[in-house]
Amino acid sequence: MAESKVHNSEMAQPQYEQCAARNFLYIWEGPVRIIHWLNFFCILILSATGYYIHDPFLDASHHPYLMGDVRFLHYLFGVIFSISLLARIYWLFTGTYFSTWRAFPNPFNPKDRQTFWAFIRFYTFLGKDTPHILGHNPVAFLAYTFLFFLFALQLLSGFALWGQADPGSALAAVTGWVFGLVSNQWVRWFHFMVMFLIAGFFINHIYSVVLFDFKSKSGEVSSIFSGWKPDRR
């Protein structure tokens, strides 16, 4: 009987070795989460309006100025998106550790290189385990760096095309040099094609975040809403 009580008492104790976390840490600050979701909606609206500008598939007989309204939305959210990216760059230098450049992986650090290849194996289904990362893992960091490069090119080409509507404007004066390098049609083609590259990343991002959350119990999905991630150290 005494042995049974002891056994029951032991079973009632928290089984920390089976728990995903003992506590939570505040990783993503409010501004970072707001910028993330603002970018999310801007990409959706810019992609939808941009595709319609390229291929006006709707019947505009009852709304003769439909294209004008769509272009206005495209320009408006292009400006909002550019402001959002500038805000993120600002936070890259003023935020807390995980939101700033201080959390960038160092390719000359053997541990960071080891972590990078561990995540490569995980994403390609060649490995099951990964180090516990509270911020962005090295593979995600590399992907986001490339993505922001695409964002910059997309904004440059978009503002250059917008500036052509008023050749005497300040916008045309700032971005007109683009057409000294490539023709108008090539800029339009590039702007349209990059939209699909960003859409591809968008789909992969959702898949990767959900996969990593389920496999590693790292709180990837919930953290972008709450800012908190489990600490499994």
mmCIF file of C-alpha atoms in Angstrom:
data_model
loop_
_atom_site.group_PDB
_atom_site.id
_atom_site.type_symbol
_atom_site.label_atom_id
_atom_site.label_comp_id
_atom_site.label_asym_id
_atom_site.label_seq_id
_atom_site.Cartn_x
_atom_site.Cartn_y
_atom_site.Cartn_z
ATOM 1 C CA MET A 1 0.000 0.000 0.000
ATOM 2 C CA ALA A 2 2.818 2.376 0.933
ATOM 3 C CA GLU A 3 4.615 1.533 -2.299
ATOM 4 C CA SER A 4 1.434 2.379 -4.249
ATOM 5 C CA LYS A 5 1.201 5.810 -2.583
ATOM 6 C CA VAL A 6 4.828 6.555 -3.383
ATOM 7 C CA HIS A 7 4.295 5.478 -6.981
ATOM 8 C CA ASN A 8 1.189 7.684 -7.324
ATOM 9 C CA SER A 9 3.076 10.620 -5.793
ATOM 10 C CA GLU A 10 5.870 10.223 -8.326
ATOM 11 C CA MET A 11 3.385 10.069 -11.197
ATOM 12 C CA ALA A 12 1.789 13.318 -9.991
ATOM 13 C CA GLN A 13 5.078 15.201 -10.353
ATOM 14 C CA PRO A 14 5.621 17.183 -13.593
ATOM 15 C CA GLN A 15 7.458 15.122 -16.190
ATOM 16 C CA TYR A 16 9.837 17.850 -17.400
ATOM 17 C CA GLU A 17 11.796 15.539 -19.655
ATOM 18 C CA GLN A 18 8.603 14.981 -21.708
ATOM 19 C CA CYS A 19 7.559 18.619 -21.742
ATOM 20 C CA ALA A 20 8.280 20.927 -24.695
ATOM 21 C CA ALA A 21 9.229 23.806 -22.420
ATOM 22 C CA ARG A 22 9.687 24.787 -18.804
ATOM 23 C CA ASN A 23 9.007 28.446 -19.456
ATOM 24 C CA PHE A 24 8.459 30.923 -22.251
ATOM 25 C CA LEU A 25 10.558 33.839 -23.467
ATOM 26 C CA TYR A 26 9.311 37.014 -25.144
ATOM 27 C CA ILE A 27 11.053 36.894 -28.531
ATOM 28 C CA TRP A 28 9.058 38.910 -31.076
ATOM 29 C CA GLU A 29 8.206 42.431 -29.966
ATOM 30 C CA GLY A 30 4.952 44.151 -30.863
ATOM 31 C CA PRO A 31 6.403 46.267 -33.722
ATOM 32 C CA VAL A 32 7.964 43.180 -35.323
ATOM 33 C CA ARG A 33 4.644 41.311 -35.250
ATOM 34 C CA ILE A 34 2.721 44.314 -36.588
ATOM 35 C CA ILE A 35 5.209 44.741 -39.448
ATOM 36 C CA HIS A 36 4.999 41.022 -40.227
ATOM 37 C CA TRP A 37 1.213 41.065 -40.590
ATOM 38 C CA LEU A 38 1.236 44.383 -42.414
ATOM 39 C CA ASN A 39 3.648 42.880 -44.945
ATOM 40 C CA PHE A 40 1.409 39.811 -45.187
ATOM 41 C CA PHE A 41 -1.678 41.815 -46.182
ATOM 42 C CA CYS A 42 0.304 44.164 -48.431
ATOM 43 C CA ILE A 43 1.707 41.214 -50.396
ATOM 44 C CA LEU A 44 -1.776 39.742 -50.832
ATOM 45 C CA ILE A 45 -3.308 43.005 -52.049
ATOM 46 C CA LEU A 46 -0.342 43.981 -54.219
ATOM 47 C CA SER A 47 -0.318 40.544 -55.864
ATOM 48 C CA ALA A 48 -4.068 40.588 -56.569
ATOM 49 C CA THR A 49 -4.100 44.142 -57.924
ATOM 50 C CA GLY A 50 -0.837 43.642 -59.811
ATOM 51 C CA TYR A 51 -2.148 40.552 -61.558
ATOM 52 C CA TYR A 52 -5.312 42.419 -62.546
ATOM 53 C CA ILE A 53 -3.296 45.325 -63.933
ATOM 54 C CA HIS A 54 -1.375 42.800 -66.034
ATOM 55 C CA ASP A 55 -4.514 40.880 -67.077
ATOM 56 C CA PRO A 56 -7.797 42.815 -66.510
ATOM 57 C CA PHE A 57 -10.052 39.767 -66.416
ATOM 58 C CA LEU A 58 -13.122 41.435 -64.845
ATOM 59 C CA ASP A 59 -16.013 42.952 -66.799
ATOM 60 C CA ALA A 60 -15.654 46.707 -66.314
ATOM 61 C CA SER A 61 -18.750 47.696 -68.294
ATOM 62 C CA HIS A 62 -20.610 48.672 -65.113
ATOM 63 C CA HIS A 63 -17.555 50.303 -63.554
ATOM 64 C CA PRO A 64 -15.624 52.170 -66.276
ATOM 65 C CA TYR A 65 -12.990 53.383 -63.800
ATOM 66 C CA LEU A 66 -12.292 49.916 -62.357
ATOM 67 C CA MET A 67 -8.715 49.861 -63.642
ATOM 68 C CA GLY A 68 -8.103 53.301 -62.134
ATOM 69 C CA ASP A 69 -9.360 52.111 -58.737
ATOM 70 C CA VAL A 70 -7.227 48.963 -58.911
ATOM 71 C CA ARG A 71 -4.147 50.975 -59.832
ATOM 72 C CA PHE A 72 -4.850 53.378 -56.958
ATOM 73 C CA LEU A 73 -4.992 50.445 -54.511
ATOM 74 C CA HIS A 74 -1.778 49.057 -55.984
ATOM 75 C CA TYR A 75 0.031 52.380 -55.562
ATOM 76 C CA LEU A 76 -1.397 52.940 -52.077
ATOM 77 C CA PHE A 77 -0.318 49.568 -50.730
ATOM 78 C CA GLY A 78 3.005 49.902 -52.506
ATOM 79 C CA VAL A 79 3.653 53.012 -50.420
ATOM 80 C CA ILE A 80 2.431 51.279 -47.238
ATOM 81 C CA PHE A 81 4.656 48.292 -47.996
ATOM 82 C CA SER A 82 7.712 50.491 -48.513
ATOM 83 C CA ILE A 83 7.060 52.283 -45.204
ATOM 84 C CA SER A 84 6.659 48.926 -43.468
ATOM 85 C CA LEU A 85 10.011 47.706 -44.820
ATOM 86 C CA LEU A 86 11.731 50.921 -43.750
ATOM 87 C CA ALA A 87 10.254 50.451 -40.271
ATOM 88 C CA ARG A 88 11.647 46.908 -40.153
ATOM 89 C CA ILE A 89 15.088 48.154 -41.176
ATOM 90 C CA TYR A 90 14.901 50.750 -38.407
ATOM 91 C CA TRP A 91 13.950 48.038 -35.898
ATOM 92 C CA LEU A 92 16.874 45.989 -37.140
ATOM 93 C CA PHE A 93 19.117 48.420 -35.248
ATOM 94 C CA THR A 94 16.883 49.498 -32.348
ATOM 95 C CA GLY A 95 14.964 46.384 -31.245
ATOM 96 C CA THR A 96 15.861 43.697 -28.761
ATOM 97 C CA TYR A 97 18.394 40.962 -29.510
ATOM 98 C CA PHE A 98 16.308 38.537 -31.597
ATOM 99 C CA SER A 99 14.839 41.330 -33.747
ATOM 100 C CA THR A 100 18.154 42.957 -34.642
ATOM 101 C CA TRP A 101 21.352 42.322 -36.580
ATOM 102 C CA ARG A 102 22.953 40.954 -33.394
ATOM 103 C CA ALA A 103 21.043 37.678 -33.908
ATOM 104 C CA PHE A 104 22.451 37.155 -37.416
ATOM 105 C CA PRO A 105 24.304 33.830 -37.814
ATOM 106 C CA ASN A 106 28.040 34.092 -38.311
ATOM 107 C CA PRO A 107 29.283 31.953 -41.239
ATOM 108 C CA PHE A 108 32.784 31.947 -39.706
ATOM 109 C CA ASN A 109 31.460 30.415 -36.488
ATOM 110 C CA PRO A 110 31.706 26.575 -36.600
ATOM 111 C CA LYS A 111 28.642 26.208 -34.360
ATOM 112 C CA ASP A 112 26.533 28.424 -36.637
ATOM 113 C CA ARG A 113 27.674 26.444 -39.687
ATOM 114 C CA GLN A 114 26.779 23.206 -37.937
ATOM 115 C CA THR A 115 23.335 24.590 -37.089
ATOM 116 C CA PHE A 116 22.849 25.696 -40.698
ATOM 117 C CA TRP A 117 23.501 22.206 -42.085
ATOM 118 C CA ALA A 118 21.330 20.628 -39.378
ATOM 119 C CA PHE A 119 18.398 22.724 -40.592
ATOM 120 C CA ILE A 120 19.199 21.964 -44.247
ATOM 121 C CA ARG A 121 18.944 18.261 -43.435
ATOM 122 C CA PHE A 122 15.690 18.842 -41.559
ATOM 123 C CA TYR A 123 14.003 20.814 -44.357
ATOM 124 C CA THR A 124 15.077 18.227 -46.950
ATOM 125 C CA PHE A 125 13.827 15.318 -44.761
ATOM 126 C CA LEU A 126 17.334 13.930 -44.330
ATOM 127 C CA GLY A 127 17.373 14.529 -40.575
ATOM 128 C CA LYS A 128 14.790 14.542 -37.801
ATOM 129 C CA ASP A 129 16.402 16.663 -35.097
ATOM 130 C CA THR A 130 17.459 20.311 -35.093
ATOM 131 C CA PRO A 131 19.012 22.576 -32.465
ATOM 132 C CA HIS A 132 16.462 24.621 -30.544
ATOM 133 C CA ILE A 133 16.502 28.162 -31.963
ATOM 134 C CA LEU A 134 14.594 30.977 -30.292
ATOM 135 C CA GLY A 135 14.974 33.458 -33.155
ATOM 136 C CA HIS A 136 15.323 32.790 -36.886
ATOM 137 C CA ASN A 137 17.310 29.710 -37.789
ATOM 138 C CA PRO A 138 20.239 30.197 -40.242
ATOM 139 C CA VAL A 139 18.373 28.744 -43.240
ATOM 140 C CA ALA A 140 15.365 30.988 -42.602
ATOM 141 C CA PHE A 141 17.695 33.967 -42.187
ATOM 142 C CA LEU A 142 19.255 33.277 -45.586
ATOM 143 C CA ALA A 143 15.807 32.960 -47.178
ATOM 144 C CA TYR A 144 14.584 36.196 -45.580
ATOM 145 C CA THR A 145 17.697 38.032 -46.749
ATOM 146 C CA PHE A 146 17.014 36.967 -50.335
ATOM 147 C CA LEU A 147 13.334 37.840 -49.908
ATOM 148 C CA PHE A 148 14.102 41.376 -48.736
ATOM 149 C CA PHE A 149 16.417 41.761 -51.708
ATOM 150 C CA LEU A 150 13.483 40.840 -53.964
ATOM 151 C CA PHE A 151 11.295 43.314 -52.069
ATOM 152 C CA ALA A 152 13.809 46.091 -52.734
ATOM 153 C CA LEU A 153 13.961 45.286 -56.468
ATOM 154 C CA GLN A 154 10.177 45.039 -56.633
ATOM 155 C CA LEU A 155 9.711 48.433 -55.007
ATOM 156 C CA LEU A 156 12.377 50.032 -57.210
ATOM 157 C CA SER A 157 10.839 48.689 -60.424
ATOM 158 C CA GLY A 158 7.317 49.508 -59.237
ATOM 159 C CA PHE A 159 8.108 53.114 -58.334
ATOM 160 C CA ALA A 160 10.037 53.508 -61.606
ATOM 161 C CA LEU A 161 6.975 52.373 -63.582
ATOM 162 C CA TRP A 162 4.742 54.657 -61.526
ATOM 163 C CA GLY A 163 7.076 57.595 -62.182
ATOM 164 C CA GLN A 164 6.599 57.182 -65.929
ATOM 165 C CA ALA A 165 3.000 58.379 -65.557
ATOM 166 C CA ASP A 166 4.399 61.850 -64.804
ATOM 167 C CA PRO A 167 7.841 62.287 -66.402
ATOM 168 C CA GLY A 168 8.268 65.685 -64.759
ATOM 169 C CA SER A 169 7.699 64.416 -61.198
ATOM 170 C CA ALA A 170 10.265 63.970 -58.459
ATOM 171 C CA LEU A 171 9.543 60.225 -58.492
ATOM 172 C CA ALA A 172 10.493 60.026 -62.171
ATOM 173 C CA ALA A 173 13.648 62.012 -61.495
ATOM 174 C CA VAL A 174 14.694 59.617 -58.707
ATOM 175 C CA THR A 175 13.879 56.357 -60.501
ATOM 176 C CA GLY A 176 14.251 57.286 -64.183
ATOM 177 C CA TRP A 177 17.834 55.977 -64.314
ATOM 178 C CA VAL A 178 16.381 52.445 -64.284
ATOM 179 C CA PHE A 179 15.219 52.847 -67.883
ATOM 180 C CA GLY A 180 18.723 53.838 -68.896
ATOM 181 C CA LEU A 181 19.746 50.273 -68.037
ATOM 182 C CA VAL A 182 16.758 48.266 -69.283
ATOM 183 C CA SER A 183 13.700 49.022 -71.383
ATOM 184 C CA ASN A 184 10.218 49.680 -70.042
ATOM 185 C CA GLN A 185 8.940 46.281 -71.162
ATOM 186 C CA TRP A 186 11.771 44.440 -69.441
ATOM 187 C CA VAL A 187 11.052 46.321 -66.193
ATOM 188 C CA ARG A 188 7.366 45.402 -66.469
ATOM 189 C CA TRP A 189 8.212 41.764 -67.178
ATOM 190 C CA PHE A 190 10.652 41.640 -64.249
ATOM 191 C CA HIS A 191 8.125 43.288 -61.902
ATOM 192 C CA PHE A 192 5.475 40.748 -62.883
ATOM 193 C CA MET A 193 7.756 37.692 -62.625
ATOM 194 C CA VAL A 194 9.116 38.653 -59.199
ATOM 195 C CA MET A 195 5.529 38.616 -57.973
ATOM 196 C CA PHE A 196 5.471 34.856 -58.606
ATOM 197 C CA LEU A 197 8.810 34.352 -56.836
ATOM 198 C CA ILE A 198 7.419 36.133 -53.777
ATOM 199 C CA ALA A 199 4.205 34.090 -54.032
ATOM 200 C CA GLY A 200 6.296 30.914 -54.088
ATOM 201 C CA PHE A 201 8.147 32.001 -50.968
ATOM 202 C CA PHE A 202 4.812 32.911 -49.374
ATOM 203 C CA ILE A 203 3.506 29.358 -49.863
ATOM 204 C CA ASN A 204 6.768 27.741 -48.761
ATOM 205 C CA HIS A 205 6.933 29.985 -45.695
ATOM 206 C CA ILE A 206 3.524 28.834 -44.455
ATOM 207 C CA TYR A 207 4.410 25.189 -45.107
ATOM 208 C CA SER A 208 7.806 25.435 -43.390
ATOM 209 C CA VAL A 209 6.511 27.270 -40.335
ATOM 210 C CA VAL A 210 3.687 24.783 -39.761
ATOM 211 C CA LEU A 211 5.991 21.803 -40.397
ATOM 212 C CA PHE A 212 8.656 23.087 -38.035
ATOM 213 C CA ASP A 213 6.077 23.929 -35.362
ATOM 214 C CA PHE A 214 4.577 20.435 -35.411
ATOM 215 C CA LYS A 215 7.914 18.627 -35.579
ATOM 216 C CA SER A 216 9.909 20.652 -33.064
ATOM 217 C CA LYS A 217 7.135 22.096 -30.846
ATOM 218 C CA SER A 218 8.930 25.432 -31.083
ATOM 219 C CA GLY A 219 5.861 27.674 -31.053
ATOM 220 C CA GLU A 220 6.608 29.124 -34.493
ATOM 221 C CA VAL A 221 2.953 29.757 -35.369
ATOM 222 C CA SER A 222 1.732 31.034 -32.011
ATOM 223 C CA SER A 223 4.772 33.277 -31.476
ATOM 224 C CA ILE A 224 3.889 35.551 -34.390
ATOM 225 C CA PHE A 225 0.607 36.288 -32.612
ATOM 226 C CA SER A 226 1.800 36.414 -29.002
ATOM 227 C CA GLY A 227 5.540 37.066 -29.279
ATOM 228 C CA TRP A 228 6.334 34.221 -26.844
ATOM 229 C CA LYS A 229 8.312 31.063 -27.641
ATOM 230 C CA PRO A 230 9.098 28.037 -25.447
ATOM 231 C CA ASP A 231 12.537 27.817 -23.924
ATOM 232 C CA ARG A 232 13.755 24.210 -24.082
ATOM 233 C CA ARG A 233 17.325 24.820 -22.990
#
